[in-house]
Amino acid sequence: MPVNVIPAPPWSGRSDPEDGAGAVRLHHIVQDNAGRALIGFACEAGVIRNKGRGGAHAGPAALRGALANMAAPPDAKPFSDLGDIDVTADDLEAGQSALSDTLAEVLQQHERVIVLGGGHETAFGSYCGLAARYPGRQIGIINLDAHLDLRLTGDNGPSSGTPFAQIRELDPNRFDYLCLGVAEESNTQALMNRARDWGVNIVTDHALIADRNAANRAIDELVARSDIIYLTIDIDVLPHYEAPGVSAPAARGVPFATIEYLVGYILSQSKQSGRPCPLADIVELSPPNDPQNVTAKSAALLVRRLLFS
Ligand SMILES: [Mn+2]
């Protein structure tokens, strides 16, 4: 079978009982039926189809490894691990369906689910699951990414470069997409023109490097006109020195401190305005290309924020 659902692995890591009751790390607080949950989408089929370098299949395991020994924040609530959807062959469409079906179900029990990708083909499965769980709700999509990922599905079918074009196809009139960190040289004019024609809102990498508040107004406006927020983070939005282990490293990139600030800002605006963010994903980590685990650590810091903010 090309798609398997694999139960969550046991979490383990460092323990410091001599430091007392507050020596809590993330591996200590994994339990069933928590408010927030992780699920892995171990899949690189979309990256391969998009002619990127492989490795994203190992993303969920590397992210768990980088999360396990991080200190828990004060008064951290436990979180659940729902295991992995494992796509071993080129069966991308079946994998996305399995992710969507699983999310539609587990989003009934968890107020927020964070998907550990996987290439950016994760996003189509994520969005479909969210839309199935919350039918009729206006979903605002915020993507932190160097790339628009608005390619059309050609002869090769869907890939890691097509998810937002696929999402738009589901309901063009309700498509509301904000892409933060877009690098001009990483998107052809055909894609930039398509973004304009489809009403996509863009804040470039240059704008965010010059001013970390450059996207605030666009975020505020999207949140205000949405019922719920879907946040998707392509780790290749970071510079190569903070995220070398991705399918497509960025020469420039938006610095980690700015991306962390943006994630915090989006979550706080979502909370304050009562437009929840029940689903987020973090994609494109490629562990075989990440020898020092720097990229996994950068990504895990963002996952930790999504778990506890
Ligand atoms: Mn992407």
PDB file of C-alpha atoms and ligand atoms in Angstrom:
ATOM      1  CA  MET A   1       0.000   0.000   0.000  1.00  0.00           C
ATOM      2  CA  PRO A   2       1.453   3.404  -0.929  1.00  0.00           C
ATOM      3  CA  VAL A   3      -0.319   5.209   1.936  1.00  0.00           C
ATOM      4  CA  ASN A   4      -0.142   3.918   5.511  1.00  0.00           C
ATOM      5  CA  VAL A   5      -1.198   5.477   8.799  1.00  0.00           C
ATOM      6  CA  ILE A   6       1.572   4.855  11.318  1.00  0.00           C
ATOM      7  CA  PRO A   7       0.890   5.298  15.062  1.00  0.00           C
ATOM      8  CA  ALA A   8       2.863   7.970  16.925  1.00  0.00           C
ATOM      9  CA  PRO A   9       6.319   6.840  17.999  1.00  0.00           C
ATOM     10  CA  PRO A  10       7.137   6.913  21.732  1.00  0.00           C
ATOM     11  CA  TRP A  11       8.677  10.260  22.688  1.00  0.00           C
ATOM     12  CA  SER A  12      11.881  10.233  24.704  1.00  0.00           C
ATOM     13  CA  GLY A  13      14.642  12.638  25.665  1.00  0.00           C
ATOM     14  CA  ARG A  14      16.624  14.171  28.459  1.00  0.00           C
ATOM     15  CA  SER A  15      15.277  14.285  32.035  1.00  0.00           C
ATOM     16  CA  ASP A  16      16.768  16.299  34.901  1.00  0.00           C
ATOM     17  CA  PRO A  17      14.916  15.154  38.062  1.00  0.00           C
ATOM     18  CA  GLU A  18      17.619  16.745  40.251  1.00  0.00           C
ATOM     19  CA  ASP A  19      16.390  20.161  39.061  1.00  0.00           C
ATOM     20  CA  GLY A  20      12.935  19.679  40.566  1.00  0.00           C
ATOM     21  CA  ALA A  21       9.352  19.660  39.304  1.00  0.00           C
ATOM     22  CA  GLY A  22       9.846  22.494  36.792  1.00  0.00           C
ATOM     23  CA  ALA A  23      12.413  20.635  34.663  1.00  0.00           C
ATOM     24  CA  VAL A  24       9.826  19.927  31.990  1.00  0.00           C
ATOM     25  CA  ARG A  25      10.717  19.293  28.342  1.00  0.00           C
ATOM     26  CA  LEU A  26       8.320  18.774  25.488  1.00  0.00           C
ATOM     27  CA  HIS A  27       8.756  14.971  25.438  1.00  0.00           C
ATOM     28  CA  HIS A  28       7.348  14.905  29.001  1.00  0.00           C
ATOM     29  CA  ILE A  29       3.985  16.429  28.053  1.00  0.00           C
ATOM     30  CA  VAL A  30       2.825  14.311  25.108  1.00  0.00           C
ATOM     31  CA  GLN A  31      -0.513  12.692  25.949  1.00  0.00           C
ATOM     32  CA  ASP A  32      -3.735  11.548  24.302  1.00  0.00           C
ATOM     33  CA  ASN A  33      -6.783  13.797  23.897  1.00  0.00           C
ATOM     34  CA  ALA A  34      -4.985  17.098  24.465  1.00  0.00           C
ATOM     35  CA  GLY A  35      -6.341  20.358  23.055  1.00  0.00           C
ATOM     36  CA  ARG A  36      -3.585  20.642  20.468  1.00  0.00           C
ATOM     37  CA  ALA A  37      -2.032  17.922  18.373  1.00  0.00           C
ATOM     38  CA  LEU A  38       0.708  17.141  15.894  1.00  0.00           C
ATOM     39  CA  ILE A  39       0.321  14.871  12.875  1.00  0.00           C
ATOM     40  CA  GLY A  40       3.019  13.943  10.371  1.00  0.00           C
ATOM     41  CA  PHE A  41       2.598  13.928   6.589  1.00  0.00           C
ATOM     42  CA  ALA A  42       5.653  11.974   5.454  1.00  0.00           C
ATOM     43  CA  CYS A  43       5.609  12.692   1.737  1.00  0.00           C
ATOM     44  CA  GLU A  44       8.035  13.973  -0.868  1.00  0.00           C
ATOM     45  CA  ALA A  45       6.151  12.876  -3.981  1.00  0.00           C
ATOM     46  CA  GLY A  46       5.139  16.466  -4.757  1.00  0.00           C
ATOM     47  CA  VAL A  47       8.710  17.747  -4.401  1.00  0.00           C
ATOM     48  CA  ILE A  48       9.998  15.077  -6.783  1.00  0.00           C
ATOM     49  CA  ARG A  49       7.275  15.926  -9.303  1.00  0.00           C
ATOM     50  CA  ASN A  50       8.226  19.604  -8.942  1.00  0.00           C
ATOM     51  CA  LYS A  51      11.878  18.737  -9.725  1.00  0.00           C
ATOM     52  CA  GLY A  52      13.130  19.672  -6.245  1.00  0.00           C
ATOM     53  CA  ARG A  53      15.605  17.597  -4.237  1.00  0.00           C
ATOM     54  CA  GLY A  54      14.087  14.820  -2.152  1.00  0.00           C
ATOM     55  CA  GLY A  55      14.222  14.179   1.569  1.00  0.00           C
ATOM     56  CA  ALA A  56      10.971  15.735   2.828  1.00  0.00           C
ATOM     57  CA  HIS A  57       9.614  12.265   3.601  1.00  0.00           C
ATOM     58  CA  ALA A  58      11.872  12.291   6.673  1.00  0.00           C
ATOM     59  CA  GLY A  59      10.560  15.700   7.847  1.00  0.00           C
ATOM     60  CA  PRO A  60       8.124  14.580  10.567  1.00  0.00           C
ATOM     61  CA  ALA A  61      10.680  12.351  12.326  1.00  0.00           C
ATOM     62  CA  ALA A  62      13.335  15.095  12.282  1.00  0.00           C
ATOM     63  CA  LEU A  63      10.861  17.662  13.635  1.00  0.00           C
ATOM     64  CA  ARG A  64       9.842  15.380  16.513  1.00  0.00           C
ATOM     65  CA  GLY A  65      13.545  14.849  17.258  1.00  0.00           C
ATOM     66  CA  ALA A  66      14.181  18.602  17.376  1.00  0.00           C
ATOM     67  CA  LEU A  67      11.096  19.255  19.542  1.00  0.00           C
ATOM     68  CA  ALA A  68      11.614  16.516  22.155  1.00  0.00           C
ATOM     69  CA  ASN A  69      14.276  18.170  24.326  1.00  0.00           C
ATOM     70  CA  MET A  70      13.046  21.755  24.075  1.00  0.00           C
ATOM     71  CA  ALA A  71      11.990  23.245  27.390  1.00  0.00           C
ATOM     72  CA  ALA A  72       8.256  23.540  27.895  1.00  0.00           C
ATOM     73  CA  PRO A  73       7.004  27.108  28.378  1.00  0.00           C
ATOM     74  CA  PRO A  74       5.547  28.115  31.757  1.00  0.00           C
ATOM     75  CA  ASP A  75       2.177  26.416  32.432  1.00  0.00           C
ATOM     76  CA  ALA A  76       2.398  24.492  29.139  1.00  0.00           C
ATOM     77  CA  LYS A  77      -0.612  22.323  28.408  1.00  0.00           C
ATOM     78  CA  PRO A  78       0.047  18.799  27.116  1.00  0.00           C
ATOM     79  CA  PHE A  79      -0.228  18.055  23.405  1.00  0.00           C
ATOM     80  CA  SER A  80      -1.042  14.925  21.432  1.00  0.00           C
ATOM     81  CA  ASP A  81       0.843  13.133  18.679  1.00  0.00           C
ATOM     82  CA  LEU A  82      -1.481  11.538  16.126  1.00  0.00           C
ATOM     83  CA  GLY A  83       1.251   9.679  14.216  1.00  0.00           C
ATOM     84  CA  ASP A  84       2.137   9.834  10.545  1.00  0.00           C
ATOM     85  CA  ILE A  85       0.425   9.538   7.214  1.00  0.00           C
ATOM     86  CA  ASP A  86       3.162   7.821   5.289  1.00  0.00           C
ATOM     87  CA  VAL A  87       3.248   8.181   1.493  1.00  0.00           C
ATOM     88  CA  THR A  88       6.001   5.911   0.198  1.00  0.00           C
ATOM     89  CA  ALA A  89       5.452   5.878  -3.562  1.00  0.00           C
ATOM     90  CA  ASP A  90       4.361   8.524  -6.056  1.00  0.00           C
ATOM     91  CA  ASP A  91       0.779   8.207  -4.847  1.00  0.00           C
ATOM     92  CA  LEU A  92       0.429  11.883  -4.035  1.00  0.00           C
ATOM     93  CA  GLU A  93      -3.306  12.166  -4.629  1.00  0.00           C
ATOM     94  CA  ALA A  94      -4.093   9.216  -2.329  1.00  0.00           C
ATOM     95  CA  GLY A  95      -1.812  10.703   0.304  1.00  0.00           C
ATOM     96  CA  GLN A  96      -3.548  14.092   0.140  1.00  0.00           C
ATOM     97  CA  SER A  97      -6.952  12.381   0.410  1.00  0.00           C
ATOM     98  CA  ALA A  98      -5.805  10.419   3.449  1.00  0.00           C
ATOM     99  CA  LEU A  99      -4.513  13.630   5.071  1.00  0.00           C
ATOM    100  CA  SER A 100      -7.751  15.456   4.309  1.00  0.00           C
ATOM    101  CA  ASP A 101      -9.980  12.657   5.651  1.00  0.00           C
ATOM    102  CA  THR A 102      -7.891  12.275   8.793  1.00  0.00           C
ATOM    103  CA  LEU A 103      -7.861  16.028   9.491  1.00  0.00           C
ATOM    104  CA  ALA A 104     -11.616  16.351   8.972  1.00  0.00           C
ATOM    105  CA  GLU A 105     -12.015  13.798  11.753  1.00  0.00           C
ATOM    106  CA  VAL A 106      -9.307  14.833  14.237  1.00  0.00           C
ATOM    107  CA  LEU A 107     -10.235  18.527  13.984  1.00  0.00           C
ATOM    108  CA  GLN A 108     -13.457  17.503  15.775  1.00  0.00           C
ATOM    109  CA  GLN A 109     -11.423  16.600  18.861  1.00  0.00           C
ATOM    110  CA  HIS A 110      -8.589  19.126  18.807  1.00  0.00           C
ATOM    111  CA  GLU A 111      -8.824  22.925  18.814  1.00  0.00           C
ATOM    112  CA  ARG A 112      -5.602  23.117  16.781  1.00  0.00           C
ATOM    113  CA  VAL A 113      -3.746  20.549  14.697  1.00  0.00           C
ATOM    114  CA  ILE A 114      -0.239  21.177  13.354  1.00  0.00           C
ATOM    115  CA  VAL A 115       0.816  19.140  10.340  1.00  0.00           C
ATOM    116  CA  LEU A 116       4.512  18.287  10.089  1.00  0.00           C
ATOM    117  CA  GLY A 117       5.307  17.980   6.359  1.00  0.00           C
ATOM    118  CA  GLY A 118       6.186  16.798   3.836  1.00  0.00           C
ATOM    119  CA  GLY A 119       6.633  18.937   0.779  1.00  0.00           C
ATOM    120  CA  HIS A 120       4.241  21.830   0.131  1.00  0.00           C
ATOM    121  CA  GLU A 121       1.824  19.351  -1.462  1.00  0.00           C
ATOM    122  CA  THR A 122       0.827  19.007   2.211  1.00  0.00           C
ATOM    123  CA  ALA A 123      -1.175  22.233   1.841  1.00  0.00           C
ATOM    124  CA  PHE A 124      -3.821  20.824  -0.502  1.00  0.00           C
ATOM    125  CA  GLY A 125      -4.580  17.940   1.877  1.00  0.00           C
ATOM    126  CA  SER A 126      -4.515  20.320   4.847  1.00  0.00           C
ATOM    127  CA  TYR A 127      -6.910  22.800   3.273  1.00  0.00           C
ATOM    128  CA  CYS A 128      -9.366  20.112   2.111  1.00  0.00           C
ATOM    129  CA  GLY A 129      -9.481  18.611   5.608  1.00  0.00           C
ATOM    130  CA  LEU A 130     -10.063  22.024   7.194  1.00  0.00           C
ATOM    131  CA  ALA A 131     -12.801  22.899   4.688  1.00  0.00           C
ATOM    132  CA  ALA A 132     -14.505  19.531   5.317  1.00  0.00           C
ATOM    133  CA  ARG A 133     -14.434  20.114   9.078  1.00  0.00           C
ATOM    134  CA  TYR A 134     -15.714  23.697   8.811  1.00  0.00           C
ATOM    135  CA  PRO A 135     -18.038  23.709   5.784  1.00  0.00           C
ATOM    136  CA  GLY A 136     -19.263  27.113   4.685  1.00  0.00           C
ATOM    137  CA  ARG A 137     -16.700  29.035   6.724  1.00  0.00           C
ATOM    138  CA  GLN A 138     -14.561  31.632   5.013  1.00  0.00           C
ATOM    139  CA  ILE A 139     -10.974  30.392   5.283  1.00  0.00           C
ATOM    140  CA  GLY A 140      -8.180  32.970   5.127  1.00  0.00           C
ATOM    141  CA  ILE A 141      -4.930  31.411   3.895  1.00  0.00           C
ATOM    142  CA  ILE A 142      -1.607  32.862   5.050  1.00  0.00           C
ATOM    143  CA  ASN A 143       1.495  31.323   3.468  1.00  0.00           C
ATOM    144  CA  LEU A 144       5.024  32.212   4.612  1.00  0.00           C
ATOM    145  CA  ASP A 145       7.002  31.248   1.523  1.00  0.00           C
ATOM    146  CA  ALA A 146       9.559  32.434  -1.025  1.00  0.00           C
ATOM    147  CA  HIS A 147       7.327  30.884  -3.697  1.00  0.00           C
ATOM    148  CA  LEU A 148       3.714  31.530  -4.644  1.00  0.00           C
ATOM    149  CA  ASP A 149       3.079  27.816  -5.376  1.00  0.00           C
ATOM    150  CA  LEU A 150       0.414  28.838  -7.912  1.00  0.00           C
ATOM    151  CA  ARG A 151       1.567  26.591 -10.762  1.00  0.00           C
ATOM    152  CA  LEU A 152      -1.109  24.950 -12.851  1.00  0.00           C
ATOM    153  CA  THR A 153      -1.326  21.172 -12.785  1.00  0.00           C
ATOM    154  CA  GLY A 154       0.228  20.131 -16.103  1.00  0.00           C
ATOM    155  CA  ASP A 155       0.969  16.668 -17.441  1.00  0.00           C
ATOM    156  CA  ASN A 156       2.737  15.690 -14.224  1.00  0.00           C
ATOM    157  CA  GLY A 157      -0.363  16.460 -12.172  1.00  0.00           C
ATOM    158  CA  PRO A 158      -0.368  18.130  -8.764  1.00  0.00           C
ATOM    159  CA  SER A 159       2.988  18.791  -7.084  1.00  0.00           C
ATOM    160  CA  SER A 160       4.570  20.862  -4.313  1.00  0.00           C
ATOM    161  CA  GLY A 161       4.309  23.862  -6.684  1.00  0.00           C
ATOM    162  CA  THR A 162       0.548  23.729  -7.313  1.00  0.00           C
ATOM    163  CA  PRO A 163      -1.353  23.602  -3.986  1.00  0.00           C
ATOM    164  CA  PHE A 164      -2.792  27.125  -3.978  1.00  0.00           C
ATOM    165  CA  ALA A 165      -3.926  26.915  -7.612  1.00  0.00           C
ATOM    166  CA  GLN A 166      -5.680  23.644  -6.672  1.00  0.00           C
ATOM    167  CA  ILE A 167      -7.305  25.274  -3.647  1.00  0.00           C
ATOM    168  CA  ARG A 168      -8.537  28.180  -5.753  1.00  0.00           C
ATOM    169  CA  GLU A 169     -10.082  25.750  -8.214  1.00  0.00           C
ATOM    170  CA  LEU A 170     -12.318  24.374  -5.442  1.00  0.00           C
ATOM    171  CA  ASP A 171     -14.119  27.711  -5.077  1.00  0.00           C
ATOM    172  CA  PRO A 172     -12.573  30.662  -6.991  1.00  0.00           C
ATOM    173  CA  ASN A 173     -14.926  33.231  -5.469  1.00  0.00           C
ATOM    174  CA  ARG A 174     -13.955  32.452  -1.893  1.00  0.00           C
ATOM    175  CA  PHE A 175     -10.219  32.063  -2.502  1.00  0.00           C
ATOM    176  CA  ASP A 176      -8.434  34.454  -0.112  1.00  0.00           C
ATOM    177  CA  TYR A 177      -4.673  34.003  -0.134  1.00  0.00           C
ATOM    178  CA  LEU A 178      -1.907  36.131   1.419  1.00  0.00           C
ATOM    179  CA  CYS A 179       1.697  35.143   0.628  1.00  0.00           C
ATOM    180  CA  LEU A 180       4.462  36.652   2.794  1.00  0.00           C
ATOM    181  CA  GLY A 181       8.161  36.560   1.878  1.00  0.00           C
ATOM    182  CA  VAL A 182       7.826  36.200  -1.892  1.00  0.00           C
ATOM    183  CA  ALA A 183      11.192  36.412  -3.699  1.00  0.00           C
ATOM    184  CA  GLU A 184      10.884  38.050  -7.095  1.00  0.00           C
ATOM    185  CA  GLU A 185      13.613  35.943  -8.692  1.00  0.00           C
ATOM    186  CA  SER A 186      12.013  32.680  -7.513  1.00  0.00           C
ATOM    187  CA  ASN A 187       8.686  33.259  -9.266  1.00  0.00           C
ATOM    188  CA  THR A 188       8.289  33.744 -13.011  1.00  0.00           C
ATOM    189  CA  GLN A 189       6.308  36.695 -14.299  1.00  0.00           C
ATOM    190  CA  ALA A 190       3.646  34.206 -15.377  1.00  0.00           C
ATOM    191  CA  LEU A 191       3.088  33.329 -11.715  1.00  0.00           C
ATOM    192  CA  MET A 192       3.240  36.958 -10.578  1.00  0.00           C
ATOM    193  CA  ASN A 193       0.650  37.887 -13.207  1.00  0.00           C
ATOM    194  CA  ARG A 194      -1.562  34.969 -12.150  1.00  0.00           C
ATOM    195  CA  ALA A 195      -1.323  36.127  -8.533  1.00  0.00           C
ATOM    196  CA  ARG A 196      -2.450  39.605  -9.589  1.00  0.00           C
ATOM    197  CA  ASP A 197      -5.308  38.236 -11.711  1.00  0.00           C
ATOM    198  CA  TRP A 198      -6.504  36.025  -8.861  1.00  0.00           C
ATOM    199  CA  GLY A 199      -6.403  38.805  -6.252  1.00  0.00           C
ATOM    200  CA  VAL A 200      -3.581  37.252  -4.235  1.00  0.00           C
ATOM    201  CA  ASN A 201      -2.049  39.611  -1.692  1.00  0.00           C
ATOM    202  CA  ILE A 202       1.754  39.617  -1.572  1.00  0.00           C
ATOM    203  CA  VAL A 203       4.376  41.079   0.743  1.00  0.00           C
ATOM    204  CA  THR A 204       7.878  40.564  -0.620  1.00  0.00           C
ATOM    205  CA  ASP A 205      11.009  39.365   1.166  1.00  0.00           C
ATOM    206  CA  HIS A 206      12.603  42.797   0.572  1.00  0.00           C
ATOM    207  CA  ALA A 207       9.681  44.568   2.247  1.00  0.00           C
ATOM    208  CA  LEU A 208       9.845  42.295   5.314  1.00  0.00           C
ATOM    209  CA  ILE A 209      13.629  42.571   5.578  1.00  0.00           C
ATOM    210  CA  ALA A 210      13.333  46.378   5.561  1.00  0.00           C
ATOM    211  CA  ASP A 211      10.437  46.432   8.041  1.00  0.00           C
ATOM    212  CA  ARG A 212       9.141  43.460   9.998  1.00  0.00           C
ATOM    213  CA  ASN A 213       5.786  45.233  10.319  1.00  0.00           C
ATOM    214  CA  ALA A 214       5.392  45.524   6.524  1.00  0.00           C
ATOM    215  CA  ALA A 215       2.746  42.761   6.434  1.00  0.00           C
ATOM    216  CA  ASN A 216       0.746  43.793   9.515  1.00  0.00           C
ATOM    217  CA  ARG A 217      -1.974  45.648   7.684  1.00  0.00           C
ATOM    218  CA  ALA A 218      -2.449  42.862   5.111  1.00  0.00           C
ATOM    219  CA  ILE A 219      -2.650  40.326   7.962  1.00  0.00           C
ATOM    220  CA  ASP A 220      -5.140  42.447   9.905  1.00  0.00           C
ATOM    221  CA  GLU A 221      -7.374  42.840   6.846  1.00  0.00           C
ATOM    222  CA  LEU A 222      -7.307  39.140   5.943  1.00  0.00           C
ATOM    223  CA  VAL A 223      -8.079  38.101   9.521  1.00  0.00           C
ATOM    224  CA  ALA A 224     -10.958  40.596   9.703  1.00  0.00           C
ATOM    225  CA  ARG A 225     -12.687  39.200   6.605  1.00  0.00           C
ATOM    226  CA  SER A 226     -12.149  35.506   7.510  1.00  0.00           C
ATOM    227  CA  ASP A 227     -13.996  33.119   9.830  1.00  0.00           C
ATOM    228  CA  ILE A 228     -10.947  30.922  10.394  1.00  0.00           C
ATOM    229  CA  ILE A 229      -7.259  31.119   9.521  1.00  0.00           C
ATOM    230  CA  TYR A 230      -5.132  28.454   7.854  1.00  0.00           C
ATOM    231  CA  LEU A 231      -1.430  29.178   8.376  1.00  0.00           C
ATOM    232  CA  THR A 232       1.115  27.351   6.231  1.00  0.00           C
ATOM    233  CA  ILE A 233       4.858  27.848   6.654  1.00  0.00           C
ATOM    234  CA  ASP A 234       7.320  26.821   3.958  1.00  0.00           C
ATOM    235  CA  ILE A 235      10.630  26.745   5.768  1.00  0.00           C
ATOM    236  CA  ASP A 236      12.382  27.828   2.530  1.00  0.00           C
ATOM    237  CA  VAL A 237      11.171  31.354   3.300  1.00  0.00           C
ATOM    238  CA  LEU A 238      14.228  31.510   5.615  1.00  0.00           C
ATOM    239  CA  PRO A 239      17.762  32.383   4.406  1.00  0.00           C
ATOM    240  CA  HIS A 240      19.963  29.377   3.518  1.00  0.00           C
ATOM    241  CA  TYR A 241      22.146  29.901   6.612  1.00  0.00           C
ATOM    242  CA  GLU A 242      19.138  29.432   8.880  1.00  0.00           C
ATOM    243  CA  ALA A 243      17.476  26.782   6.699  1.00  0.00           C
ATOM    244  CA  PRO A 244      19.987  24.932   4.506  1.00  0.00           C
ATOM    245  CA  GLY A 245      18.026  21.683   4.719  1.00  0.00           C
ATOM    246  CA  VAL A 246      15.087  22.416   2.462  1.00  0.00           C
ATOM    247  CA  SER A 247      14.069  21.252  -0.993  1.00  0.00           C
ATOM    248  CA  ALA A 248      15.003  24.643  -2.519  1.00  0.00           C
ATOM    249  CA  PRO A 249      17.331  26.847  -0.372  1.00  0.00           C
ATOM    250  CA  ALA A 250      16.960  30.646  -0.585  1.00  0.00           C
ATOM    251  CA  ALA A 251      19.959  32.874  -1.257  1.00  0.00           C
ATOM    252  CA  ARG A 252      18.294  35.854   0.435  1.00  0.00           C
ATOM    253  CA  GLY A 253      15.341  34.770   2.553  1.00  0.00           C
ATOM    254  CA  VAL A 254      13.528  36.504   5.410  1.00  0.00           C
ATOM    255  CA  PRO A 255      15.486  36.216   8.690  1.00  0.00           C
ATOM    256  CA  PHE A 256      14.243  33.803  11.329  1.00  0.00           C
ATOM    257  CA  ALA A 257      13.600  36.541  13.904  1.00  0.00           C
ATOM    258  CA  THR A 258      11.193  38.224  11.471  1.00  0.00           C
ATOM    259  CA  ILE A 259       9.411  34.965  10.610  1.00  0.00           C
ATOM    260  CA  GLU A 260       9.027  34.160  14.304  1.00  0.00           C
ATOM    261  CA  TYR A 261       7.656  37.638  14.889  1.00  0.00           C
ATOM    262  CA  LEU A 262       5.175  37.199  12.011  1.00  0.00           C
ATOM    263  CA  VAL A 263       3.908  33.857  13.333  1.00  0.00           C
ATOM    264  CA  GLY A 264       3.419  35.432  16.751  1.00  0.00           C
ATOM    265  CA  TYR A 265       1.663  38.431  15.242  1.00  0.00           C
ATOM    266  CA  ILE A 266      -0.684  36.271  13.135  1.00  0.00           C
ATOM    267  CA  LEU A 267      -1.617  34.079  16.119  1.00  0.00           C
ATOM    268  CA  SER A 268      -2.221  37.049  18.394  1.00  0.00           C
ATOM    269  CA  GLN A 269      -4.365  38.874  15.816  1.00  0.00           C
ATOM    270  CA  SER A 270      -6.324  35.668  15.216  1.00  0.00           C
ATOM    271  CA  LYS A 271      -6.935  35.206  18.935  1.00  0.00           C
ATOM    272  CA  GLN A 272      -7.816  38.844  19.632  1.00  0.00           C
ATOM    273  CA  SER A 273     -10.320  39.027  16.802  1.00  0.00           C
ATOM    274  CA  GLY A 274     -11.995  35.690  17.548  1.00  0.00           C
ATOM    275  CA  ARG A 275     -11.002  34.206  14.172  1.00  0.00           C
ATOM    276  CA  PRO A 276      -9.287  31.022  15.303  1.00  0.00           C
ATOM    277  CA  CYS A 277      -6.417  29.231  13.631  1.00  0.00           C
ATOM    278  CA  PRO A 278      -7.406  25.547  13.963  1.00  0.00           C
ATOM    279  CA  LEU A 279      -4.853  24.310  11.435  1.00  0.00           C
ATOM    280  CA  ALA A 280      -1.243  25.078  10.586  1.00  0.00           C
ATOM    281  CA  ASP A 281       1.454  23.199   8.764  1.00  0.00           C
ATOM    282  CA  ILE A 282       5.209  23.467   8.382  1.00  0.00           C
ATOM    283  CA  VAL A 283       6.650  22.066   5.189  1.00  0.00           C
ATOM    284  CA  GLU A 284       9.678  21.435   2.960  1.00  0.00           C
ATOM    285  CA  LEU A 285      12.173  20.369   5.648  1.00  0.00           C
ATOM    286  CA  SER A 286      14.642  17.970   3.972  1.00  0.00           C
ATOM    287  CA  PRO A 287      16.611  16.178   6.752  1.00  0.00           C
ATOM    288  CA  PRO A 288      19.140  14.429   4.445  1.00  0.00           C
ATOM    289  CA  ASN A 289      20.260  17.938   3.417  1.00  0.00           C
ATOM    290  CA  ASP A 290      20.373  19.212   7.009  1.00  0.00           C
ATOM    291  CA  PRO A 291      23.546  17.714   8.515  1.00  0.00           C
ATOM    292  CA  GLN A 292      23.679  19.923  11.638  1.00  0.00           C
ATOM    293  CA  ASN A 293      19.891  19.810  12.173  1.00  0.00           C
ATOM    294  CA  VAL A 294      19.835  23.626  12.003  1.00  0.00           C
ATOM    295  CA  THR A 295      16.791  23.661   9.750  1.00  0.00           C
ATOM    296  CA  ALA A 296      14.934  21.149  11.904  1.00  0.00           C
ATOM    297  CA  LYS A 297      15.670  23.342  14.944  1.00  0.00           C
ATOM    298  CA  SER A 298      14.467  26.501  13.193  1.00  0.00           C
ATOM    299  CA  ALA A 299      11.282  24.711  12.116  1.00  0.00           C
ATOM    300  CA  ALA A 300      10.767  23.176  15.560  1.00  0.00           C
ATOM    301  CA  LEU A 301      10.921  26.623  17.201  1.00  0.00           C
ATOM    302  CA  LEU A 302       7.996  27.675  15.020  1.00  0.00           C
ATOM    303  CA  VAL A 303       6.092  24.460  15.805  1.00  0.00           C
ATOM    304  CA  ARG A 304       6.637  25.084  19.537  1.00  0.00           C
ATOM    305  CA  ARG A 305       5.126  28.544  19.109  1.00  0.00           C
ATOM    306  CA  LEU A 306       2.136  27.054  17.252  1.00  0.00           C
ATOM    307  CA  LEU A 307       1.650  24.501  20.038  1.00  0.00           C
ATOM    308  CA  PHE A 308       1.725  26.960  22.933  1.00  0.00           C
ATOM    309  CA  SER A 309       0.614  30.392  21.645  1.00  0.00           C
TER     310      SER A 309
HETATM  311 MN    MN B   1       6.116  26.424  -0.921  1.00  0.00          MN
END
